[in-house]
Each structure stands twice: as structure tokens, then as C-alpha cells.
Amino acid sequence: MPDSKVPQHIAIVMDGNGRWASKRYLPRIAGHRQGVESLKRCARACDERGVRVLTVFAFSSENWKRPSEEVSGLMDLFALALSREVRQLQADGVQLRFVGDRAGLSARVLQHMQQAQDATAGNSRLVLNVCFNYGGRWDILQAASTLQEQGLAFTEENLSQAMATAHVPDPDLVIRTGGEQRISNFLLWQSAYSEFFFSDVLWPDFDAATLDQAIASYAQRERRFGLTSEQVQTGSA
Ligand code: IPE
Ligand code: IPE
Ligand code: MG
């Protein structure tokens, strides 16, 4: 039985890479590079704590508007990280999934994504969803188009089934690092009843202690889903 105090699905807005680098007089890409290391550490820590799904925001629909050298640096880093890490992910039993709009991504990046996804498809310890070229609004629109194309009714259930994260339950806990308290077009539909935890820690500095703080905070919350506290406690609804 999973411990109900441990969120089964954690989603993270990995923010603060640029500021981490600026503080050290380094180029922003150095912060993104360190961010990859932080993600590897975080995935391991999540697995150790019994988390089954980790979803991370790596590149948003809006991040294309950044300076072109940062965008191309992020694309290169993404492709490099995928080719380098797939073996370790395989050894760790991590199933890698990509969530986001494939349109606009280069053939090279798409090829690395496909290879990494195929190589880890049989793993089941931890599902790692990497949201890349992802936006919550894009996701809702693509799901709605799918329903329309398939002639399906516009119900909550059908829309959820058509969302890009239909292979996992909705996130229990959404963490945002880097001090901002906003959603920035992340999992708009899926986070309807998620708990939120905001940390000032910059993503490259995120460690197991910060993860434990977030999980401890989550464990103290009462998720009511619209019910009264009494209904939740007596299980009467
Ligand atoms: C998050 O870090 C990573 C991406 C958006 C790709 P940022 O690059 O946004 O870092 P800050 O917010 O500028 O510090
Ligand atoms: C959100 O961070 C996107 C990712 C972490 C990939 P941003 O840094 O892009 O968000 P804003 O611009 O501060 O809202
Ligand atoms: Mg940012």
C-alpha cells in the first residue's frame, strides 16, 4: 500500500536556473546545465520516497520568445542530456515520457526524444514526464480538437482522456522553485485540485531536504475536493 502522506505524483516548475548562473557571473546556460544535475538528483530522491510519477516543466510554449542563443542552447542541452542519461535511466527503472507539442521541434531533438522514450518504455519504477514545448492552454486545445475530430462528447472524462498526461493521474503536489508564485501555463487542467508548494530555492540548488519540506507540507494538508472537513474525516460523502 502506498503511504497516502507521500504524494504519488509530484509536478515541478523547475525555475531559477538563469538567476543561479547570474549570481555566479556565469552564462545562463550554465544554470540550465546545473538544472539537469538537479533533476537527476530529484528523480532519485522521489523514487526513494515512494513517489511514482514525477512531471517536470522543462521548456514552455512561451520560452521560444527568449533570446535565440538561449533557445538553441536549451535545445542542444536537451538532446545531449537525453543521449547521455538514457543508460542510467534504464538502470534506475525510470520510464521517460515527453509531454508537449512536437511541432516546432527539430528532427534531431525529435529523434533523441523517440530513442529515449522507446528505450525506457518497459520501465515501471518511476514515470518521469518531461514537459517540453508544453503549455497548459496548448494541452486543453489539443485535447478539445481530438474530441471534435473523433466526434466524442465534451465531457470532463473525455477531455481528461485526451490530455497529454492521460497516462498518469493528476498531480497531487505541484512545486515551484525560484520564488515566483504563479503557474506560468503549466498543468492548467490537471492541477485543478493539486496542492501547491512554493520555494525560494533556485532549481539548481533544489535538493532532497527541500523535497522533504514540500512532502512534509503536503502531508499536513487536508484535501477536501469541495467537501466539508467533517465529510472528509468521517468518509461520509
Ligand atoms: C527555468 O529557469 C528553466 C527554463 C525556463 C527553461 P529560468 O531560465 O526561467 O531561470 P530564471 O527564472 O531566469 O532565473
Ligand atoms: C516556467 O518558467 C517554465 C519552465 C520552468 C520551463 P518561466 O521562467 O518561463 O516562467 P515566467 O516567465 O517567470 O512566468
Ligand atoms: Mg524563470
PDB file of C-alpha atoms and ligand atoms in Angstrom:
ATOM      1  CA  MET A   1       0.000   0.000   0.000  1.00  0.00           C
ATOM      2  CA  PRO A   2       1.402   3.423  -0.883  1.00  0.00           C
ATOM      3  CA  ASP A   3       1.745   5.834   2.038  1.00  0.00           C
ATOM      4  CA  SER A   4      -1.117   8.299   1.488  1.00  0.00           C
ATOM      5  CA  LYS A   5       1.017  11.050   3.024  1.00  0.00           C
ATOM      6  CA  VAL A   6       3.526  10.714   0.229  1.00  0.00           C
ATOM      7  CA  PRO A   7       2.256  12.323  -2.980  1.00  0.00           C
ATOM      8  CA  GLN A   8       2.098   9.700  -5.717  1.00  0.00           C
ATOM      9  CA  HIS A   9       2.517  12.305  -8.416  1.00  0.00           C
ATOM     10  CA  ILE A  10       4.702  15.391  -7.981  1.00  0.00           C
ATOM     11  CA  ALA A  11       4.900  18.054 -10.685  1.00  0.00           C
ATOM     12  CA  ILE A  12       7.619  20.703 -10.640  1.00  0.00           C
ATOM     13  CA  VAL A  13       8.116  24.073 -12.295  1.00  0.00           C
ATOM     14  CA  MET A  14      11.905  23.997 -12.303  1.00  0.00           C
ATOM     15  CA  ASP A  15      12.526  27.738 -12.169  1.00  0.00           C
ATOM     16  CA  GLY A  16      15.567  29.840 -11.283  1.00  0.00           C
ATOM     17  CA  ASN A  17      18.338  28.426 -13.474  1.00  0.00           C
ATOM     18  CA  GLY A  18      19.145  31.792 -15.039  1.00  0.00           C
ATOM     19  CA  ARG A  19      19.378  33.571 -11.681  1.00  0.00           C
ATOM     20  CA  TRP A  20      21.522  30.779 -10.266  1.00  0.00           C
ATOM     21  CA  ALA A  21      24.008  31.359 -13.111  1.00  0.00           C
ATOM     22  CA  SER A  22      23.842  35.183 -12.953  1.00  0.00           C
ATOM     23  CA  LYS A  23      24.687  35.124  -9.253  1.00  0.00           C
ATOM     24  CA  ARG A  24      27.919  33.347 -10.205  1.00  0.00           C
ATOM     25  CA  TYR A  25      28.679  35.577 -13.214  1.00  0.00           C
ATOM     26  CA  LEU A  26      28.133  32.560 -15.457  1.00  0.00           C
ATOM     27  CA  PRO A  27      26.141  32.398 -18.711  1.00  0.00           C
ATOM     28  CA  ARG A  28      22.505  31.373 -18.249  1.00  0.00           C
ATOM     29  CA  ILE A  29      23.133  28.061 -19.998  1.00  0.00           C
ATOM     30  CA  ALA A  30      25.448  27.075 -17.124  1.00  0.00           C
ATOM     31  CA  GLY A  31      22.390  27.322 -14.872  1.00  0.00           C
ATOM     32  CA  HIS A  32      20.406  25.099 -17.200  1.00  0.00           C
ATOM     33  CA  ARG A  33      23.233  22.578 -17.222  1.00  0.00           C
ATOM     34  CA  GLN A  34      23.226  22.531 -13.441  1.00  0.00           C
ATOM     35  CA  GLY A  35      19.453  22.182 -13.629  1.00  0.00           C
ATOM     36  CA  VAL A  36      19.850  18.834 -15.374  1.00  0.00           C
ATOM     37  CA  GLU A  37      22.011  17.612 -12.464  1.00  0.00           C
ATOM     38  CA  SER A  38      19.365  18.814 -10.046  1.00  0.00           C
ATOM     39  CA  LEU A  39      16.675  16.918 -11.930  1.00  0.00           C
ATOM     40  CA  LYS A  40      18.679  13.686 -11.788  1.00  0.00           C
ATOM     41  CA  ARG A  41      19.099  14.109  -8.015  1.00  0.00           C
ATOM     42  CA  CYS A  42      15.427  14.924  -7.603  1.00  0.00           C
ATOM     43  CA  ALA A  43      14.241  11.892  -9.593  1.00  0.00           C
ATOM     44  CA  ARG A  44      16.375   9.620  -7.406  1.00  0.00           C
ATOM     45  CA  ALA A  45      15.060  11.223  -4.213  1.00  0.00           C
ATOM     46  CA  CYS A  46      11.460  10.930  -5.413  1.00  0.00           C
ATOM     47  CA  ASP A  47      11.926   7.251  -6.152  1.00  0.00           C
ATOM     48  CA  GLU A  48      13.449   6.651  -2.700  1.00  0.00           C
ATOM     49  CA  ARG A  49      10.417   8.283  -1.073  1.00  0.00           C
ATOM     50  CA  GLY A  50       7.863   6.202  -2.956  1.00  0.00           C
ATOM     51  CA  VAL A  51       6.716   8.816  -5.451  1.00  0.00           C
ATOM     52  CA  ARG A  52       5.546   7.035  -8.606  1.00  0.00           C
ATOM     53  CA  VAL A  53       5.252   9.888 -11.097  1.00  0.00           C
ATOM     54  CA  LEU A  54       7.419  12.988 -11.478  1.00  0.00           C
ATOM     55  CA  THR A  55       6.395  15.590 -14.054  1.00  0.00           C
ATOM     56  CA  VAL A  56       8.748  18.463 -14.754  1.00  0.00           C
ATOM     57  CA  PHE A  57       8.370  21.653 -16.762  1.00  0.00           C
ATOM     58  CA  ALA A  58      11.494  21.917 -18.901  1.00  0.00           C
ATOM     59  CA  PHE A  59      10.505  24.261 -21.738  1.00  0.00           C
ATOM     60  CA  SER A  60       7.267  26.186 -22.081  1.00  0.00           C
ATOM     61  CA  SER A  61       5.339  27.258 -25.177  1.00  0.00           C
ATOM     62  CA  GLU A  62       6.387  30.793 -24.251  1.00  0.00           C
ATOM     63  CA  ASN A  63      10.105  30.062 -23.779  1.00  0.00           C
ATOM     64  CA  TRP A  64      10.608  30.319 -27.580  1.00  0.00           C
ATOM     65  CA  LYS A  65      10.459  34.082 -27.042  1.00  0.00           C
ATOM     66  CA  ARG A  66      13.802  34.051 -25.201  1.00  0.00           C
ATOM     67  CA  PRO A  67      16.998  35.183 -26.962  1.00  0.00           C
ATOM     68  CA  SER A  68      17.784  32.781 -29.795  1.00  0.00           C
ATOM     69  CA  GLU A  69      21.120  31.688 -28.297  1.00  0.00           C
ATOM     70  CA  GLU A  70      19.389  30.631 -25.094  1.00  0.00           C
ATOM     71  CA  VAL A  71      16.720  28.718 -27.054  1.00  0.00           C
ATOM     72  CA  SER A  72      19.291  26.917 -29.180  1.00  0.00           C
ATOM     73  CA  GLY A  73      21.418  26.266 -26.083  1.00  0.00           C
ATOM     74  CA  LEU A  74      18.416  24.672 -24.374  1.00  0.00           C
ATOM     75  CA  MET A  75      17.656  22.516 -27.431  1.00  0.00           C
ATOM     76  CA  ASP A  76      21.276  21.317 -27.586  1.00  0.00           C
ATOM     77  CA  LEU A  77      21.371  20.637 -23.860  1.00  0.00           C
ATOM     78  CA  PHE A  78      18.116  18.697 -24.039  1.00  0.00           C
ATOM     79  CA  ALA A  79      19.369  16.490 -26.886  1.00  0.00           C
ATOM     80  CA  LEU A  80      22.715  15.960 -25.151  1.00  0.00           C
ATOM     81  CA  ALA A  81      21.154  15.129 -21.781  1.00  0.00           C
ATOM     82  CA  LEU A  82      18.845  12.591 -23.397  1.00  0.00           C
ATOM     83  CA  SER A  83      21.627  10.770 -25.196  1.00  0.00           C
ATOM     84  CA  ARG A  84      23.854  10.812 -22.089  1.00  0.00           C
ATOM     85  CA  GLU A  85      21.334   9.839 -19.462  1.00  0.00           C
ATOM     86  CA  VAL A  86      19.278   7.166 -21.128  1.00  0.00           C
ATOM     87  CA  ARG A  87      21.528   4.347 -19.925  1.00  0.00           C
ATOM     88  CA  GLN A  88      21.317   5.440 -16.280  1.00  0.00           C
ATOM     89  CA  LEU A  89      17.559   5.980 -16.522  1.00  0.00           C
ATOM     90  CA  GLN A  90      17.303   2.472 -17.860  1.00  0.00           C
ATOM     91  CA  ALA A  91      19.362   1.100 -14.946  1.00  0.00           C
ATOM     92  CA  ASP A  92      17.186   3.035 -12.478  1.00  0.00           C
ATOM     93  CA  GLY A  93      13.920   1.731 -13.940  1.00  0.00           C
ATOM     94  CA  VAL A  94      12.725   5.177 -14.985  1.00  0.00           C
ATOM     95  CA  GLN A  95      10.174   5.424 -17.773  1.00  0.00           C
ATOM     96  CA  LEU A  96      10.712   8.642 -19.669  1.00  0.00           C
ATOM     97  CA  ARG A  97       7.726  10.283 -21.349  1.00  0.00           C
ATOM     98  CA  PHE A  98       7.591  13.523 -23.275  1.00  0.00           C
ATOM     99  CA  VAL A  99       4.615  15.754 -22.892  1.00  0.00           C
ATOM    100  CA  GLY A 100       4.135  18.693 -25.239  1.00  0.00           C
ATOM    101  CA  ASP A 101       3.762  19.900 -28.775  1.00  0.00           C
ATOM    102  CA  ARG A 102       6.068  18.065 -31.182  1.00  0.00           C
ATOM    103  CA  ALA A 103       5.511  20.749 -33.834  1.00  0.00           C
ATOM    104  CA  GLY A 104       8.379  23.224 -33.973  1.00  0.00           C
ATOM    105  CA  LEU A 105      10.983  20.799 -32.599  1.00  0.00           C
ATOM    106  CA  SER A 106      13.908  19.899 -34.836  1.00  0.00           C
ATOM    107  CA  ALA A 107      14.283  16.454 -36.391  1.00  0.00           C
ATOM    108  CA  ARG A 108      17.398  15.900 -34.244  1.00  0.00           C
ATOM    109  CA  VAL A 109      15.615  16.685 -30.977  1.00  0.00           C
ATOM    110  CA  LEU A 110      12.619  14.563 -32.008  1.00  0.00           C
ATOM    111  CA  GLN A 111      14.914  11.659 -32.789  1.00  0.00           C
ATOM    112  CA  HIS A 112      16.594  11.834 -29.357  1.00  0.00           C
ATOM    113  CA  MET A 113      13.190  12.000 -27.700  1.00  0.00           C
ATOM    114  CA  GLN A 114      11.911   8.990 -29.611  1.00  0.00           C
ATOM    115  CA  GLN A 115      15.014   6.937 -28.823  1.00  0.00           C
ATOM    116  CA  ALA A 116      14.911   7.778 -25.118  1.00  0.00           C
ATOM    117  CA  GLN A 117      11.192   7.085 -24.876  1.00  0.00           C
ATOM    118  CA  ASP A 118      11.458   3.769 -26.708  1.00  0.00           C
ATOM    119  CA  ALA A 119      14.489   2.644 -24.686  1.00  0.00           C
ATOM    120  CA  THR A 120      12.754   3.221 -21.348  1.00  0.00           C
ATOM    121  CA  ALA A 121       9.200   2.235 -22.308  1.00  0.00           C
ATOM    122  CA  GLY A 122       9.322  -1.047 -20.378  1.00  0.00           C
ATOM    123  CA  ASN A 123      10.359   0.542 -17.055  1.00  0.00           C
ATOM    124  CA  SER A 124       7.890   0.969 -14.243  1.00  0.00           C
ATOM    125  CA  ARG A 125       9.614   2.172 -11.050  1.00  0.00           C
ATOM    126  CA  LEU A 126       9.121   5.872 -11.732  1.00  0.00           C
ATOM    127  CA  VAL A 127       7.418   7.637 -14.621  1.00  0.00           C
ATOM    128  CA  LEU A 128       9.315  10.814 -15.499  1.00  0.00           C
ATOM    129  CA  ASN A 129       7.228  13.128 -17.672  1.00  0.00           C
ATOM    130  CA  VAL A 130       9.285  15.862 -19.234  1.00  0.00           C
ATOM    131  CA  CYS A 131       7.084  18.726 -20.388  1.00  0.00           C
ATOM    132  CA  PHE A 132       8.913  20.171 -23.346  1.00  0.00           C
ATOM    133  CA  ASN A 133       7.346  22.733 -25.660  1.00  0.00           C
ATOM    134  CA  TYR A 134       4.394  22.406 -23.318  1.00  0.00           C
ATOM    135  CA  GLY A 135       1.676  24.841 -22.362  1.00  0.00           C
ATOM    136  CA  GLY A 136      -1.485  24.144 -20.384  1.00  0.00           C
ATOM    137  CA  ARG A 137      -3.519  26.100 -22.928  1.00  0.00           C
ATOM    138  CA  TRP A 138      -1.998  24.159 -25.812  1.00  0.00           C
ATOM    139  CA  ASP A 139      -2.888  20.937 -23.984  1.00  0.00           C
ATOM    140  CA  ILE A 140      -6.533  21.897 -23.442  1.00  0.00           C
ATOM    141  CA  LEU A 141      -6.849  22.989 -27.075  1.00  0.00           C
ATOM    142  CA  GLN A 142      -5.255  19.855 -28.493  1.00  0.00           C
ATOM    143  CA  ALA A 143      -7.484  17.695 -26.281  1.00  0.00           C
ATOM    144  CA  ALA A 144     -10.591  19.596 -27.405  1.00  0.00           C
ATOM    145  CA  SER A 145      -9.571  19.205 -31.075  1.00  0.00           C
ATOM    146  CA  THR A 146      -9.124  15.478 -30.532  1.00  0.00           C
ATOM    147  CA  LEU A 147     -12.638  15.170 -29.121  1.00  0.00           C
ATOM    148  CA  GLN A 148     -14.018  17.141 -32.043  1.00  0.00           C
ATOM    149  CA  GLU A 149     -12.156  15.057 -34.634  1.00  0.00           C
ATOM    150  CA  GLN A 150     -13.293  11.816 -33.024  1.00  0.00           C
ATOM    151  CA  GLY A 151     -16.855  13.031 -32.600  1.00  0.00           C
ATOM    152  CA  LEU A 152     -16.710  12.485 -28.839  1.00  0.00           C
ATOM    153  CA  ALA A 153     -18.858  14.378 -26.329  1.00  0.00           C
ATOM    154  CA  PHE A 154     -17.245  17.283 -24.482  1.00  0.00           C
ATOM    155  CA  THR A 155     -17.259  15.720 -21.032  1.00  0.00           C
ATOM    156  CA  GLU A 156     -14.680  16.099 -18.250  1.00  0.00           C
ATOM    157  CA  GLU A 157     -13.810  12.435 -18.544  1.00  0.00           C
ATOM    158  CA  ASN A 158     -13.299  12.513 -22.316  1.00  0.00           C
ATOM    159  CA  LEU A 159     -11.239  15.682 -22.132  1.00  0.00           C
ATOM    160  CA  SER A 160      -9.042  14.231 -19.356  1.00  0.00           C
ATOM    161  CA  GLN A 161      -8.509  11.145 -21.503  1.00  0.00           C
ATOM    162  CA  ALA A 162      -7.367  13.329 -24.395  1.00  0.00           C
ATOM    163  CA  MET A 163      -4.946  15.451 -22.375  1.00  0.00           C
ATOM    164  CA  ALA A 164      -1.239  14.905 -22.955  1.00  0.00           C
ATOM    165  CA  THR A 165      -0.886  13.427 -19.444  1.00  0.00           C
ATOM    166  CA  ALA A 166      -3.725  10.906 -19.758  1.00  0.00           C
ATOM    167  CA  HIS A 167      -1.289   8.077 -18.941  1.00  0.00           C
ATOM    168  CA  VAL A 168      -0.900   9.289 -15.319  1.00  0.00           C
ATOM    169  CA  PRO A 169      -3.247  10.522 -12.577  1.00  0.00           C
ATOM    170  CA  ASP A 170      -3.419  14.265 -11.895  1.00  0.00           C
ATOM    171  CA  PRO A 171      -0.562  15.681  -9.787  1.00  0.00           C
ATOM    172  CA  ASP A 172      -1.093  15.565  -6.018  1.00  0.00           C
ATOM    173  CA  LEU A 173       1.556  18.184  -5.365  1.00  0.00           C
ATOM    174  CA  VAL A 174       2.875  20.963  -7.603  1.00  0.00           C
ATOM    175  CA  ILE A 175       6.188  22.508  -6.535  1.00  0.00           C
ATOM    176  CA  ARG A 176       7.592  25.716  -7.983  1.00  0.00           C
ATOM    177  CA  THR A 177      11.140  26.739  -7.184  1.00  0.00           C
ATOM    178  CA  GLY A 178      12.737  30.117  -7.838  1.00  0.00           C
ATOM    179  CA  GLY A 179      10.467  32.260  -5.682  1.00  0.00           C
ATOM    180  CA  GLU A 180       7.686  33.096  -8.145  1.00  0.00           C
ATOM    181  CA  GLN A 181       4.167  32.167  -7.126  1.00  0.00           C
ATOM    182  CA  ARG A 182       2.468  31.596 -10.443  1.00  0.00           C
ATOM    183  CA  ILE A 183       1.576  28.704 -12.713  1.00  0.00           C
ATOM    184  CA  SER A 184       3.063  30.086 -15.977  1.00  0.00           C
ATOM    185  CA  ASN A 185       0.832  27.946 -18.202  1.00  0.00           C
ATOM    186  CA  PHE A 186       1.842  24.622 -16.618  1.00  0.00           C
ATOM    187  CA  LEU A 187      -0.745  21.877 -15.993  1.00  0.00           C
ATOM    188  CA  LEU A 188      -3.815  24.126 -16.014  1.00  0.00           C
ATOM    189  CA  TRP A 189      -6.430  21.394 -16.317  1.00  0.00           C
ATOM    190  CA  GLN A 190      -4.612  18.724 -14.326  1.00  0.00           C
ATOM    191  CA  SER A 191      -3.755  20.896 -11.300  1.00  0.00           C
ATOM    192  CA  ALA A 192      -7.395  21.738 -10.533  1.00  0.00           C
ATOM    193  CA  TYR A 193      -7.108  20.025  -7.121  1.00  0.00           C
ATOM    194  CA  SER A 194      -3.360  19.815  -6.629  1.00  0.00           C
ATOM    195  CA  GLU A 195      -1.669  21.129  -3.507  1.00  0.00           C
ATOM    196  CA  PHE A 196       0.928  23.829  -4.175  1.00  0.00           C
ATOM    197  CA  PHE A 197       4.317  24.372  -2.584  1.00  0.00           C
ATOM    198  CA  PHE A 198       6.445  27.395  -3.457  1.00  0.00           C
ATOM    199  CA  SER A 199      10.113  27.565  -2.589  1.00  0.00           C
ATOM    200  CA  ASP A 200      12.626  30.390  -2.929  1.00  0.00           C
ATOM    201  CA  VAL A 201      15.352  27.843  -3.632  1.00  0.00           C
ATOM    202  CA  LEU A 202      16.683  28.205  -7.189  1.00  0.00           C
ATOM    203  CA  TRP A 203      16.214  24.992  -9.165  1.00  0.00           C
ATOM    204  CA  PRO A 204      19.940  24.084  -9.419  1.00  0.00           C
ATOM    205  CA  ASP A 205      20.093  24.216  -5.601  1.00  0.00           C
ATOM    206  CA  PHE A 206      16.996  22.057  -5.098  1.00  0.00           C
ATOM    207  CA  ASP A 207      17.929  19.034  -3.008  1.00  0.00           C
ATOM    208  CA  ALA A 208      16.411  16.199  -1.005  1.00  0.00           C
ATOM    209  CA  ALA A 209      15.956  18.473   2.037  1.00  0.00           C
ATOM    210  CA  THR A 210      13.776  20.876   0.039  1.00  0.00           C
ATOM    211  CA  LEU A 211      11.847  17.967  -1.436  1.00  0.00           C
ATOM    212  CA  ASP A 212      11.251  16.669   2.093  1.00  0.00           C
ATOM    213  CA  GLN A 213       9.977  20.095   3.162  1.00  0.00           C
ATOM    214  CA  ALA A 214       7.482  20.041   0.305  1.00  0.00           C
ATOM    215  CA  ILE A 215       6.359  16.497   1.119  1.00  0.00           C
ATOM    216  CA  ALA A 216       6.063  17.332   4.839  1.00  0.00           C
ATOM    217  CA  SER A 217       3.947  20.372   3.996  1.00  0.00           C
ATOM    218  CA  TYR A 218       1.755  18.243   1.722  1.00  0.00           C
ATOM    219  CA  ALA A 219       1.330  15.637   4.460  1.00  0.00           C
ATOM    220  CA  GLN A 220      -0.219  18.237   6.771  1.00  0.00           C
ATOM    221  CA  ARG A 221      -2.869  19.380   4.342  1.00  0.00           C
ATOM    222  CA  GLU A 222      -6.432  18.184   4.207  1.00  0.00           C
ATOM    223  CA  ARG A 223      -7.554  17.694   0.626  1.00  0.00           C
ATOM    224  CA  ARG A 224     -11.247  18.369   0.623  1.00  0.00           C
ATOM    225  CA  PHE A 225     -12.159  18.376  -3.081  1.00  0.00           C
ATOM    226  CA  GLY A 226     -15.071  20.668  -2.313  1.00  0.00           C
ATOM    227  CA  LEU A 227     -16.385  18.686   0.672  1.00  0.00           C
ATOM    228  CA  THR A 228     -16.513  19.865   4.272  1.00  0.00           C
ATOM    229  CA  SER A 229     -13.782  18.836   6.638  1.00  0.00           C
ATOM    230  CA  GLU A 230     -16.288  16.732   8.566  1.00  0.00           C
ATOM    231  CA  GLN A 231     -17.317  14.834   5.462  1.00  0.00           C
ATOM    232  CA  VAL A 232     -13.681  14.109   4.682  1.00  0.00           C
ATOM    233  CA  GLN A 233     -12.942  12.898   8.198  1.00  0.00           C
ATOM    234  CA  THR A 234     -15.966  10.658   8.537  1.00  0.00           C
ATOM    235  CA  GLY A 235     -15.753   9.458   4.934  1.00  0.00           C
ATOM    236  CA  SER A 236     -19.478  10.150   4.665  1.00  0.00           C
ATOM    237  CA  ALA A 237     -19.603  11.650   1.171  1.00  0.00           C
TER     238      ALA A 237
HETATM  239  C1  IPE B   1      13.804  27.768 -15.686  1.00  0.00           C
HETATM  240  O1  IPE B   1      14.779  28.651 -15.312  1.00  0.00           O
HETATM  241  C2  IPE B   1      14.195  26.955 -16.901  1.00  0.00           C
HETATM  242  C3  IPE B   1      13.507  27.338 -18.127  1.00  0.00           C
HETATM  243  C4  IPE B   1      12.513  28.182 -18.223  1.00  0.00           C
HETATM  244  C5  IPE B   1      13.976  26.718 -19.348  1.00  0.00           C
HETATM  245  P1  IPE B   1      14.849  30.113 -15.900  1.00  0.00           P
HETATM  246  O2  IPE B   1      15.705  30.103 -17.114  1.00  0.00           O
HETATM  247  O3  IPE B   1      13.488  30.675 -16.104  1.00  0.00           O
HETATM  248  O4  IPE B   1      15.574  30.894 -14.725  1.00  0.00           O
HETATM  249  P2  IPE B   1      15.263  32.356 -14.215  1.00  0.00           P
HETATM  250  O5  IPE B   1      13.809  32.406 -13.839  1.00  0.00           O
HETATM  251  O6  IPE B   1      15.586  33.294 -15.341  1.00  0.00           O
HETATM  252  O7  IPE B   1      16.174  32.517 -13.042  1.00  0.00           O
HETATM  253  C1  IPE B   2       8.267  28.421 -16.383  1.00  0.00           C
HETATM  254  O1  IPE B   2       9.320  29.268 -16.033  1.00  0.00           O
HETATM  255  C2  IPE B   2       8.693  27.467 -17.462  1.00  0.00           C
HETATM  256  C3  IPE B   2       9.684  26.480 -17.073  1.00  0.00           C
HETATM  257  C4  IPE B   2      10.181  26.285 -15.891  1.00  0.00           C
HETATM  258  C5  IPE B   2      10.117  25.610 -18.144  1.00  0.00           C
HETATM  259  P1  IPE B   2       9.479  30.700 -16.706  1.00  0.00           P
HETATM  260  O2  IPE B   2      10.694  31.303 -16.116  1.00  0.00           O
HETATM  261  O3  IPE B   2       9.428  30.619 -18.171  1.00  0.00           O
HETATM  262  O4  IPE B   2       8.160  31.466 -16.185  1.00  0.00           O
HETATM  263  P2  IPE B   2       7.852  33.011 -16.084  1.00  0.00           P
HETATM  264  O5  IPE B   2       8.224  33.611 -17.408  1.00  0.00           O
HETATM  265  O6  IPE B   2       8.696  33.582 -14.982  1.00  0.00           O
HETATM  266  O7  IPE B   2       6.403  33.113 -15.755  1.00  0.00           O
HETATM  267 MG    MG B   3      12.205  31.699 -14.904  1.00  0.00          MG
END
